[in-house]
Amino acid sequence: MAEVMTEKITLEDSLPLPGPTTTVLGPHVDIDGDVYIDGDVMLIGRISGSLRCKRFVLDREGELEGMLVADSAAIWGNVSADMYVPIIELHAGCSVEGAAYHEQFILDREALFEGKSRRYQNPQAMAPAT
C-alpha cells in the first residue's frame, strides 16, 4: 500500500549532497543506452535505456525511459520505466508510467502514477541483467 505524503517536500530537499560520488547529468545530456554510475545521480536531461546508481533524483525537467535500479529514488520529472528501488518517492508534478518494485512507495497526492506497484524485500535483485 502506498503512503500518502502530508508534508511538502521541495526538490531542493531531495538533492544529493555535492561530493565526489555525485554526478549531475544536465539539461544538455541525452543518452541512449545503459548507464552505470557508482554514486548518486541527479538527472536534468534524458536517458533512454537502463540506469543503475545509488541515490537517484530526477529533476522536473528530467526524463527517464527504460529501467532504473537504485538504492533510493526521488522523482520530480517524467518516467516511463520499470523501477527496482527499495525507497521510491513520487513528488508533486511528476508523471510515472511503469512498474515499481519497492520496499517503500511514497506518493504525493499531486503525483501521477500509472502502472503497478509491488512490494518486495531487496527489489534490486529482481532487476533483469543489462
Coordinates of C-alpha atoms in Angstrom, one line a residue:
M1 CA 0.0 0.0 0.0
A2 CA 1.3 3.4 -0.9
E3 CA 2.0 6.0 1.7
V4 CA 0.4 9.5 1.1
M5 CA 2.7 12.4 1.8
T6 CA 1.3 15.0 4.1
E7 CA 4.2 17.4 4.4
K8 CA 5.5 19.4 1.4
I9 CA 9.0 18.3 0.3
T10 CA 10.8 20.5 -2.2
L11 CA 13.1 19.4 -5.0
E12 CA 16.0 21.0 -3.1
D13 CA 15.2 18.7 -0.1
S14 CA 15.8 15.7 -2.4
L15 CA 19.1 16.9 -4.0
P16 CA 22.1 14.7 -3.3
L17 CA 24.9 16.3 -1.4
P18 CA 27.6 17.6 -3.6
G19 CA 30.6 15.4 -3.5
P20 CA 33.0 13.1 -5.4
T21 CA 30.3 10.5 -5.8
T22 CA 27.5 12.8 -7.1
T23 CA 27.0 13.0 -10.9
V24 CA 24.8 15.7 -12.4
L25 CA 23.5 15.0 -15.9
G26 CA 22.4 18.4 -17.0
P27 CA 19.7 19.5 -19.5
H28 CA 22.1 19.1 -22.4
V29 CA 22.6 15.4 -21.7
D30 CA 20.7 13.0 -24.0
I31 CA 21.8 9.3 -23.5
D32 CA 20.5 6.3 -25.5
G33 CA 21.9 3.2 -23.8
D34 CA 22.7 1.6 -20.5
V35 CA 24.4 3.7 -17.8
Y36 CA 26.1 2.5 -14.6
I37 CA 27.3 5.1 -12.1
D38 CA 28.8 4.1 -8.8
G39 CA 27.4 7.0 -6.9
D40 CA 24.5 9.4 -6.7
V41 CA 22.8 10.8 -9.8
M42 CA 20.8 13.9 -10.5
L43 CA 19.2 13.8 -13.9
I44 CA 18.0 17.0 -15.5
G45 CA 18.5 15.7 -19.1
R46 CA 17.2 12.5 -20.7
I47 CA 18.2 8.8 -20.5
S48 CA 16.6 6.2 -22.7
G49 CA 17.9 2.8 -21.5
S50 CA 18.8 1.5 -18.1
L51 CA 20.3 3.4 -15.2
R52 CA 22.0 1.8 -12.2
C53 CA 23.2 4.1 -9.4
K54 CA 23.0 4.6 -5.7
R55 CA 20.7 7.6 -4.9
F56 CA 18.7 8.9 -7.9
V57 CA 17.0 12.3 -8.1
L58 CA 15.0 13.2 -11.3
D59 CA 14.6 16.9 -11.8
R60 CA 11.3 18.4 -13.0
E61 CA 12.8 18.7 -16.5
G62 CA 14.4 15.3 -16.5
E63 CA 13.2 12.2 -18.4
L64 CA 14.0 8.5 -17.9
E65 CA 12.8 5.8 -20.2
G66 CA 13.6 2.1 -19.7
M67 CA 14.7 0.8 -16.3
L68 CA 16.0 2.2 -13.0
V69 CA 17.9 0.2 -10.4
A70 CA 19.0 2.3 -7.4
D71 CA 19.1 2.4 -3.6
S72 CA 16.5 5.2 -3.5
A73 CA 14.7 7.5 -6.0
A74 CA 13.1 10.9 -5.7
I75 CA 11.1 11.6 -8.8
W76 CA 10.0 15.1 -9.9
G77 CA 10.0 14.6 -13.7
N78 CA 8.8 12.1 -16.3
V79 CA 9.4 8.4 -16.1
S80 CA 8.4 5.6 -18.4
A81 CA 10.3 2.8 -16.9
D82 CA 10.3 -0.2 -14.6
M83 CA 11.9 0.8 -11.2
Y84 CA 13.7 -1.7 -8.9
V85 CA 14.3 0.6 -5.9
P86 CA 13.8 0.0 -2.2
I87 CA 12.6 3.5 -1.5
I88 CA 10.6 5.4 -4.2
E89 CA 9.3 8.9 -3.7
L90 CA 6.9 10.3 -6.3
H91 CA 6.6 14.1 -5.9
A92 CA 4.0 16.7 -7.0
G93 CA 4.1 17.3 -10.7
C94 CA 5.8 14.0 -11.7
S95 CA 4.4 11.6 -14.3
V96 CA 5.4 8.0 -13.9
E97 CA 4.3 5.1 -16.1
G98 CA 5.6 1.5 -15.5
A99 CA 6.2 -1.0 -12.7
A100 CA 7.5 -0.1 -9.3
Y101 CA 9.2 -2.8 -7.3
H102 CA 10.0 -1.5 -3.9
E103 CA 10.0 -1.9 -0.1
Q104 CA 8.6 1.6 0.5
F105 CA 6.5 3.6 -2.0
I106 CA 5.7 7.2 -1.1
L107 CA 3.2 9.0 -3.4
D108 CA 2.4 12.7 -3.2
R109 CA -1.2 13.4 -3.8
E110 CA -0.3 15.6 -6.8
A111 CA 1.9 13.0 -8.5
L112 CA 0.7 10.9 -11.4
F113 CA 1.4 7.2 -11.3
E114 CA 0.1 4.8 -14.0
G115 CA 1.2 1.2 -13.6
K116 CA 1.7 -1.5 -11.0
S117 CA 3.3 -1.3 -7.6
R118 CA 4.7 -4.4 -5.9
R119 CA 6.4 -4.6 -2.5
Y120 CA 9.4 -6.9 -2.3
Q121 CA 12.4 -7.3 0.0
N122 CA 15.5 -6.4 -2.0
P123 CA 13.8 -5.3 -5.2
Q124 CA 17.1 -4.6 -6.9
A125 CA 17.8 -8.3 -7.0
M126 CA 14.8 -8.8 -9.2
A127 CA 16.1 -6.4 -11.9
P128 CA 17.0 -8.1 -15.2
A129 CA 20.6 -8.1 -16.2
T130 CA 21.6 -5.4 -18.8

